Amino acid sequence: MTDKAPAMIEAQRTFPPLDESLYDLRPQDAAFYRKLTGIEDDTALKQHILDIQAKAYKVAPYGCIYLFYFTRRKLSGLPAYQQVLRLGRECKNPIFLDIGCCFGNDIREVVHDGFPAARAIGTDLRQELWSLGHDLFKSSPETFPSHFVGGDAFNPEILAVAPPASMQTAGVPTPDLSKLTSLNPLHGSVSAIHATAFFHLFKEDQQLHMARALAGLLSAEPGSIILGAHTGAQEKGVVNYVYRGVEVDMFAHSAESWTAMWDGEVFEKGTVKVDAQFREISEGMGGDERYPLLFWSVTRL
């Protein structure tokens, strides 16, 4: 696989050994995995997922891998998901970007629901996770022609901050997506950007930097959208949680501070519509633990 040291996350304080008892595939997720993998037997499907999880955890011992969060259809549960699908149907050259894509689960979800596969791009720190995604879903670059750009999104050679596009700068031809080695050629061209379980990995100033970087990628076309979900708080600040054995120490925005950041700091005030909802949710894996999440979208007006 790789001789590199495992990729650690500063916000994650503990890295417990894998626990098979946390595996709990919801019916809708089981149906999704059966269809995409071709594995109909529940026991065989579970073992397949466990095998991929074990390989991935050696590369990146992330909480989302430990908790089987990657087995859940997340993107379709976001309030603005139908807008993403509409962009895929109606835009002339739509582009979907999943940042922090891991195995590419969310890309497969949006492609399954109709977004053109060849117009979807994933990016993550580790190429190995994307390759394991092909193993997980029994696909190949030929059978699943979405694209991948590996690298650190804080590296300006991968993603530099650029001013948000305007209608005056719109219409620049998009590059050949199959030849991308950086996200910078996509400035002002991306129709929809998905970032779930991503922003909360970083400190407050880093979150602002990344928001500005993603804003520069977004198309100026009205309806273009950035959306996701991550750890939230009723009042912004550093939060510490222990959830199913994983301890995290994160900076969390409130719905109000998240809205103010995008509408005023990142984009000129009044040029975007921000929807941010704070909820405490249970993953339904037994017990009564609830986790605070911010569900959000930023739409160009």
PDB file of N, CA, C and O in Angstrom, residues 89-135:
ATOM      1  N   ARG A  89     -28.404  18.182 -13.891  1.00  0.00           N
ATOM      2  CA  ARG A  89     -29.311  18.007 -15.031  1.00  0.00           C
ATOM      3  C   ARG A  89     -29.324  19.225 -15.956  1.00  0.00           C
ATOM      4  O   ARG A  89     -29.408  19.083 -17.179  1.00  0.00           O
ATOM      5  N   GLU A  90     -29.251  20.428 -15.373  1.00  0.00           N
ATOM      6  CA  GLU A  90     -29.570  21.633 -16.133  1.00  0.00           C
ATOM      7  C   GLU A  90     -28.363  22.441 -16.582  1.00  0.00           C
ATOM      8  O   GLU A  90     -28.463  23.203 -17.553  1.00  0.00           O
ATOM      9  N   CYS A  91     -27.223  22.313 -15.896  1.00  0.00           N
ATOM     10  CA  CYS A  91     -26.051  23.081 -16.307  1.00  0.00           C
ATOM     11  C   CYS A  91     -25.437  22.496 -17.578  1.00  0.00           C
ATOM     12  O   CYS A  91     -25.456  21.278 -17.784  1.00  0.00           O
ATOM     13  N   LYS A  92     -24.873  23.353 -18.409  1.00  0.00           N
ATOM     14  CA  LYS A  92     -24.260  22.901 -19.663  1.00  0.00           C
ATOM     15  C   LYS A  92     -23.044  22.035 -19.383  1.00  0.00           C
ATOM     16  O   LYS A  92     -22.864  20.971 -19.999  1.00  0.00           O
ATOM     17  N   ASN A  93     -22.186  22.483 -18.504  1.00  0.00           N
ATOM     18  CA  ASN A  93     -20.977  21.726 -18.139  1.00  0.00           C
ATOM     19  C   ASN A  93     -20.880  21.657 -16.616  1.00  0.00           C
ATOM     20  O   ASN A  93     -20.017  22.300 -16.017  1.00  0.00           O
ATOM     21  N   PRO A  94     -21.740  20.895 -15.978  1.00  0.00           N
ATOM     22  CA  PRO A  94     -21.740  20.867 -14.512  1.00  0.00           C
ATOM     23  C   PRO A  94     -20.473  20.211 -13.965  1.00  0.00           C
ATOM     24  O   PRO A  94     -19.902  19.315 -14.598  1.00  0.00           O
ATOM     25  N   ILE A  95     -20.043  20.684 -12.818  1.00  0.00           N
ATOM     26  CA  ILE A  95     -18.914  20.053 -12.120  1.00  0.00           C
ATOM     27  C   ILE A  95     -19.300  19.896 -10.659  1.00  0.00           C
ATOM     28  O   ILE A  95     -19.748  20.851 -10.014  1.00  0.00           O
ATOM     29  N   PHE A  96     -19.124  18.685 -10.148  1.00  0.00           N
ATOM     30  CA  PHE A  96     -19.339  18.384  -8.734  1.00  0.00           C
ATOM     31  C   PHE A  96     -17.982  18.071  -8.117  1.00  0.00           C
ATOM     32  O   PHE A  96     -17.237  17.243  -8.633  1.00  0.00           O
ATOM     33  N   LEU A  97     -17.658  18.745  -7.013  1.00  0.00           N
ATOM     34  CA  LEU A  97     -16.402  18.518  -6.301  1.00  0.00           C
ATOM     35  C   LEU A  97     -16.698  18.071  -4.876  1.00  0.00           C
ATOM     36  O   LEU A  97     -17.443  18.729  -4.150  1.00  0.00           O
ATOM     37  N   ASP A  98     -16.103  16.938  -4.487  1.00  0.00           N
ATOM     38  CA  ASP A  98     -16.224  16.438  -3.113  1.00  0.00           C
ATOM     39  C   ASP A  98     -14.866  16.591  -2.454  1.00  0.00           C
ATOM     40  O   ASP A  98     -13.897  15.928  -2.840  1.00  0.00           O
ATOM     41  N   ILE A  99     -14.779  17.479  -1.473  1.00  0.00           N
ATOM     42  CA  ILE A  99     -13.501  17.743  -0.819  1.00  0.00           C
ATOM     43  C   ILE A  99     -13.421  16.932   0.477  1.00  0.00           C
ATOM     44  O   ILE A  99     -14.361  16.895   1.258  1.00  0.00           O
ATOM     45  N   GLY A 100     -12.282  16.255   0.662  1.00  0.00           N
ATOM     46  CA  GLY A 100     -12.169  15.287   1.745  1.00  0.00           C
ATOM     47  C   GLY A 100     -12.988  14.060   1.419  1.00  0.00           C
ATOM     48  O   GLY A 100     -13.758  13.558   2.234  1.00  0.00           O
ATOM     49  N   CYS A 101     -12.801  13.530   0.192  1.00  0.00           N
ATOM     50  CA  CYS A 101     -13.738  12.548  -0.357  1.00  0.00           C
ATOM     51  C   CYS A 101     -13.547  11.138   0.197  1.00  0.00           C
ATOM     52  O   CYS A 101     -14.420  10.291   0.015  1.00  0.00           O
ATOM     53  N   CYS A 102     -12.395  10.837   0.829  1.00  0.00           N
ATOM     54  CA  CYS A 102     -12.115   9.511   1.367  1.00  0.00           C
ATOM     55  C   CYS A 102     -12.265   8.470   0.251  1.00  0.00           C
ATOM     56  O   CYS A 102     -11.583   8.533  -0.762  1.00  0.00           O
ATOM     57  N   PHE A 103     -13.167   7.510   0.398  1.00  0.00           N
ATOM     58  CA  PHE A 103     -13.339   6.446  -0.598  1.00  0.00           C
ATOM     59  C   PHE A 103     -14.119   6.890  -1.838  1.00  0.00           C
ATOM     60  O   PHE A 103     -14.245   6.127  -2.797  1.00  0.00           O
ATOM     61  N   GLY A 104     -14.676   8.074  -1.796  1.00  0.00           N
ATOM     62  CA  GLY A 104     -15.524   8.523  -2.896  1.00  0.00           C
ATOM     63  C   GLY A 104     -16.971   8.088  -2.755  1.00  0.00           C
ATOM     64  O   GLY A 104     -17.712   8.056  -3.739  1.00  0.00           O
ATOM     65  N   ASN A 105     -17.394   7.800  -1.531  1.00  0.00           N
ATOM     66  CA  ASN A 105     -18.771   7.352  -1.300  1.00  0.00           C
ATOM     67  C   ASN A 105     -19.797   8.369  -1.766  1.00  0.00           C
ATOM     68  O   ASN A 105     -20.798   8.020  -2.408  1.00  0.00           O
ATOM     69  N   ASP A 106     -19.558   9.635  -1.410  1.00  0.00           N
ATOM     70  CA  ASP A 106     -20.556  10.659  -1.717  1.00  0.00           C
ATOM     71  C   ASP A 106     -20.608  10.938  -3.216  1.00  0.00           C
ATOM     72  O   ASP A 106     -21.677  11.260  -3.761  1.00  0.00           O
ATOM     73  N   ILE A 107     -19.482  10.805  -3.898  1.00  0.00           N
ATOM     74  CA  ILE A 107     -19.496  10.950  -5.354  1.00  0.00           C
ATOM     75  C   ILE A 107     -20.321   9.834  -5.972  1.00  0.00           C
ATOM     76  O   ILE A 107     -21.135  10.063  -6.878  1.00  0.00           O
ATOM     77  N   ARG A 108     -20.142   8.623  -5.462  1.00  0.00           N
ATOM     78  CA  ARG A 108     -20.930   7.509  -5.998  1.00  0.00           C
ATOM     79  C   ARG A 108     -22.422   7.712  -5.723  1.00  0.00           C
ATOM     80  O   ARG A 108     -23.269   7.314  -6.531  1.00  0.00           O
ATOM     81  N   GLU A 109     -22.718   8.334  -4.606  1.00  0.00           N
ATOM     82  CA  GLU A 109     -24.116   8.599  -4.277  1.00  0.00           C
ATOM     83  C   GLU A 109     -24.734   9.578  -5.275  1.00  0.00           C
ATOM     84  O   GLU A 109     -25.822   9.329  -5.817  1.00  0.00           O
ATOM     85  N   VAL A 110     -24.043  10.680  -5.541  1.00  0.00           N
ATOM     86  CA  VAL A 110     -24.612  11.687  -6.444  1.00  0.00           C
ATOM     87  C   VAL A 110     -24.636  11.180  -7.884  1.00  0.00           C
ATOM     88  O   VAL A 110     -25.566  11.489  -8.652  1.00  0.00           O
ATOM     89  N   VAL A 111     -23.654  10.372  -8.257  1.00  0.00           N
ATOM     90  CA  VAL A 111     -23.657   9.777  -9.599  1.00  0.00           C
ATOM     91  C   VAL A 111     -24.784   8.750  -9.722  1.00  0.00           C
ATOM     92  O   VAL A 111     -25.489   8.703 -10.740  1.00  0.00           O
ATOM     93  N   HIS A 112     -24.974   7.967  -8.679  1.00  0.00           N
ATOM     94  CA  HIS A 112     -26.084   6.995  -8.664  1.00  0.00           C
ATOM     95  C   HIS A 112     -27.421   7.691  -8.889  1.00  0.00           C
ATOM     96  O   HIS A 112     -28.322   7.157  -9.533  1.00  0.00           O
ATOM     97  N   ASP A 113     -27.530   8.922  -8.368  1.00  0.00           N
ATOM     98  CA  ASP A 113     -28.792   9.656  -8.463  1.00  0.00           C
ATOM     99  C   ASP A 113     -28.873  10.563  -9.690  1.00  0.00           C
ATOM    100  O   ASP A 113     -29.829  11.332  -9.815  1.00  0.00           O
ATOM    101  N   GLY A 114     -27.870  10.477 -10.580  1.00  0.00           N
ATOM    102  CA  GLY A 114     -28.016  11.149 -11.857  1.00  0.00           C
ATOM    103  C   GLY A 114     -26.965  12.154 -12.272  1.00  0.00           C
ATOM    104  O   GLY A 114     -26.971  12.608 -13.427  1.00  0.00           O
ATOM    105  N   PHE A 115     -26.055  12.562 -11.374  1.00  0.00           N
ATOM    106  CA  PHE A 115     -25.020  13.525 -11.775  1.00  0.00           C
ATOM    107  C   PHE A 115     -24.037  12.804 -12.704  1.00  0.00           C
ATOM    108  O   PHE A 115     -23.636  11.676 -12.424  1.00  0.00           O
ATOM    109  N   PRO A 116     -23.622  13.441 -13.795  1.00  0.00           N
ATOM    110  CA  PRO A 116     -22.715  12.760 -14.731  1.00  0.00           C
ATOM    111  C   PRO A 116     -21.389  12.366 -14.064  1.00  0.00           C
ATOM    112  O   PRO A 116     -20.687  13.222 -13.510  1.00  0.00           O
ATOM    113  N   ALA A 117     -21.037  11.085 -14.136  1.00  0.00           N
ATOM    114  CA  ALA A 117     -19.835  10.584 -13.454  1.00  0.00           C
ATOM    115  C   ALA A 117     -18.570  11.285 -13.944  1.00  0.00           C
ATOM    116  O   ALA A 117     -17.675  11.599 -13.150  1.00  0.00           O
ATOM    117  N   ALA A 118     -18.493  11.553 -15.237  1.00  0.00           N
ATOM    118  CA  ALA A 118     -17.289  12.150 -15.805  1.00  0.00           C
ATOM    119  C   ALA A 118     -17.150  13.628 -15.442  1.00  0.00           C
ATOM    120  O   ALA A 118     -16.111  14.242 -15.738  1.00  0.00           O
ATOM    121  N   ARG A 119     -18.172  14.196 -14.787  1.00  0.00           N
ATOM    122  CA  ARG A 119     -18.123  15.604 -14.352  1.00  0.00           C
ATOM    123  C   ARG A 119     -17.988  15.722 -12.838  1.00  0.00           C
ATOM    124  O   ARG A 119     -18.232  16.781 -12.273  1.00  0.00           O
ATOM    125  N   ALA A 120     -17.591  14.647 -12.195  1.00  0.00           N
ATOM    126  CA  ALA A 120     -17.437  14.635 -10.734  1.00  0.00           C
ATOM    127  C   ALA A 120     -15.971  14.425 -10.375  1.00  0.00           C
ATOM    128  O   ALA A 120     -15.262  13.646 -11.020  1.00  0.00           O
ATOM    129  N   ILE A 121     -15.536  15.127  -9.324  1.00  0.00           N
ATOM    130  CA  ILE A 121     -14.135  15.097  -8.907  1.00  0.00           C
ATOM    131  C   ILE A 121     -14.080  14.908  -7.394  1.00  0.00           C
ATOM    132  O   ILE A 121     -14.829  15.550  -6.647  1.00  0.00           O
ATOM    133  N   GLY A 122     -13.176  14.055  -6.957  1.00  0.00           N
ATOM    134  CA  GLY A 122     -12.912  13.917  -5.535  1.00  0.00           C
ATOM    135  C   GLY A 122     -11.509  14.405  -5.228  1.00  0.00           C
ATOM    136  O   GLY A 122     -10.605  14.324  -6.070  1.00  0.00           O
ATOM    137  N   THR A 123     -11.312  14.901  -4.020  1.00  0.00           N
ATOM    138  CA  THR A 123      -9.968  15.276  -3.591  1.00  0.00           C
ATOM    139  C   THR A 123      -9.784  14.876  -2.140  1.00  0.00           C
ATOM    140  O   THR A 123     -10.713  14.971  -1.327  1.00  0.00           O
ATOM    141  N   ASP A 124      -8.602  14.400  -1.826  1.00  0.00           N
ATOM    142  CA  ASP A 124      -8.278  13.991  -0.461  1.00  0.00           C
ATOM    143  C   ASP A 124      -6.772  14.027  -0.308  1.00  0.00           C
ATOM    144  O   ASP A 124      -6.027  14.054  -1.292  1.00  0.00           O
ATOM    145  N   LEU A 125      -6.351  13.991   0.952  1.00  0.00           N
ATOM    146  CA  LEU A 125      -4.924  14.032   1.247  1.00  0.00           C
ATOM    147  C   LEU A 125      -4.207  12.782   0.747  1.00  0.00           C
ATOM    148  O   LEU A 125      -3.057  12.841   0.328  1.00  0.00           O
ATOM    149  N   ARG A 126      -4.909  11.633   0.767  1.00  0.00           N
ATOM    150  CA  ARG A 126      -4.261  10.372   0.458  1.00  0.00           C
ATOM    151  C   ARG A 126      -4.893   9.680  -0.752  1.00  0.00           C
ATOM    152  O   ARG A 126      -6.080   9.333  -0.728  1.00  0.00           O
ATOM    153  N   GLN A 127      -4.090   9.471  -1.776  1.00  0.00           N
ATOM    154  CA  GLN A 127      -4.518   8.746  -2.973  1.00  0.00           C
ATOM    155  C   GLN A 127      -4.987   7.333  -2.626  1.00  0.00           C
ATOM    156  O   GLN A 127      -5.904   6.785  -3.255  1.00  0.00           O
ATOM    157  N   GLU A 128      -4.368   6.729  -1.581  1.00  0.00           N
ATOM    158  CA  GLU A 128      -4.692   5.347  -1.225  1.00  0.00           C
ATOM    159  C   GLU A 128      -6.165   5.176  -0.893  1.00  0.00           C
ATOM    160  O   GLU A 128      -6.759   4.119  -1.166  1.00  0.00           O
ATOM    161  N   LEU A 129      -6.782   6.195  -0.298  1.00  0.00           N
ATOM    162  CA  LEU A 129      -8.192   6.081   0.064  1.00  0.00           C
ATOM    163  C   LEU A 129      -9.072   6.007  -1.179  1.00  0.00           C
ATOM    164  O   LEU A 129     -10.043   5.251  -1.227  1.00  0.00           O
ATOM    165  N   TRP A 130      -8.744   6.789  -2.197  1.00  0.00           N
ATOM    166  CA  TRP A 130      -9.500   6.739  -3.454  1.00  0.00           C
ATOM    167  C   TRP A 130      -9.339   5.368  -4.111  1.00  0.00           C
ATOM    168  O   TRP A 130     -10.307   4.787  -4.615  1.00  0.00           O
ATOM    169  N   SER A 131      -8.110   4.846  -4.088  1.00  0.00           N
ATOM    170  CA  SER A 131      -7.874   3.517  -4.658  1.00  0.00           C
ATOM    171  C   SER A 131      -8.654   2.450  -3.895  1.00  0.00           C
ATOM    172  O   SER A 131      -9.231   1.528  -4.496  1.00  0.00           O
ATOM    173  N   LEU A 132      -8.690   2.573  -2.564  1.00  0.00           N
ATOM    174  CA  LEU A 132      -9.472   1.632  -1.763  1.00  0.00           C
ATOM    175  C   LEU A 132     -10.965   1.784  -2.047  1.00  0.00           C
ATOM    176  O   LEU A 132     -11.732   0.825  -1.901  1.00  0.00           O
ATOM    177  N   GLY A 133     -11.390   2.968  -2.467  1.00  0.00           N
ATOM    178  CA  GLY A 133     -12.779   3.158  -2.872  1.00  0.00           C
ATOM    179  C   GLY A 133     -13.138   2.278  -4.059  1.00  0.00           C
ATOM    180  O   GLY A 133     -14.241   1.725  -4.133  1.00  0.00           O
ATOM    181  N   HIS A 134     -12.204   2.153  -5.005  1.00  0.00           N
ATOM    182  CA  HIS A 134     -12.451   1.242  -6.128  1.00  0.00           C
ATOM    183  C   HIS A 134     -12.560  -0.191  -5.622  1.00  0.00           C
ATOM    184  O   HIS A 134     -13.411  -0.962  -6.089  1.00  0.00           O
ATOM    185  N   ASP A 135     -11.720  -0.555  -4.643  1.00  0.00           N
ATOM    186  CA  ASP A 135     -11.819  -1.901  -4.069  1.00  0.00           C
ATOM    187  C   ASP A 135     -13.149  -2.079  -3.342  1.00  0.00           C
ATOM    188  O   ASP A 135     -13.809  -3.129  -3.471  1.00  0.00           O
TER     189      ASP A 135
END
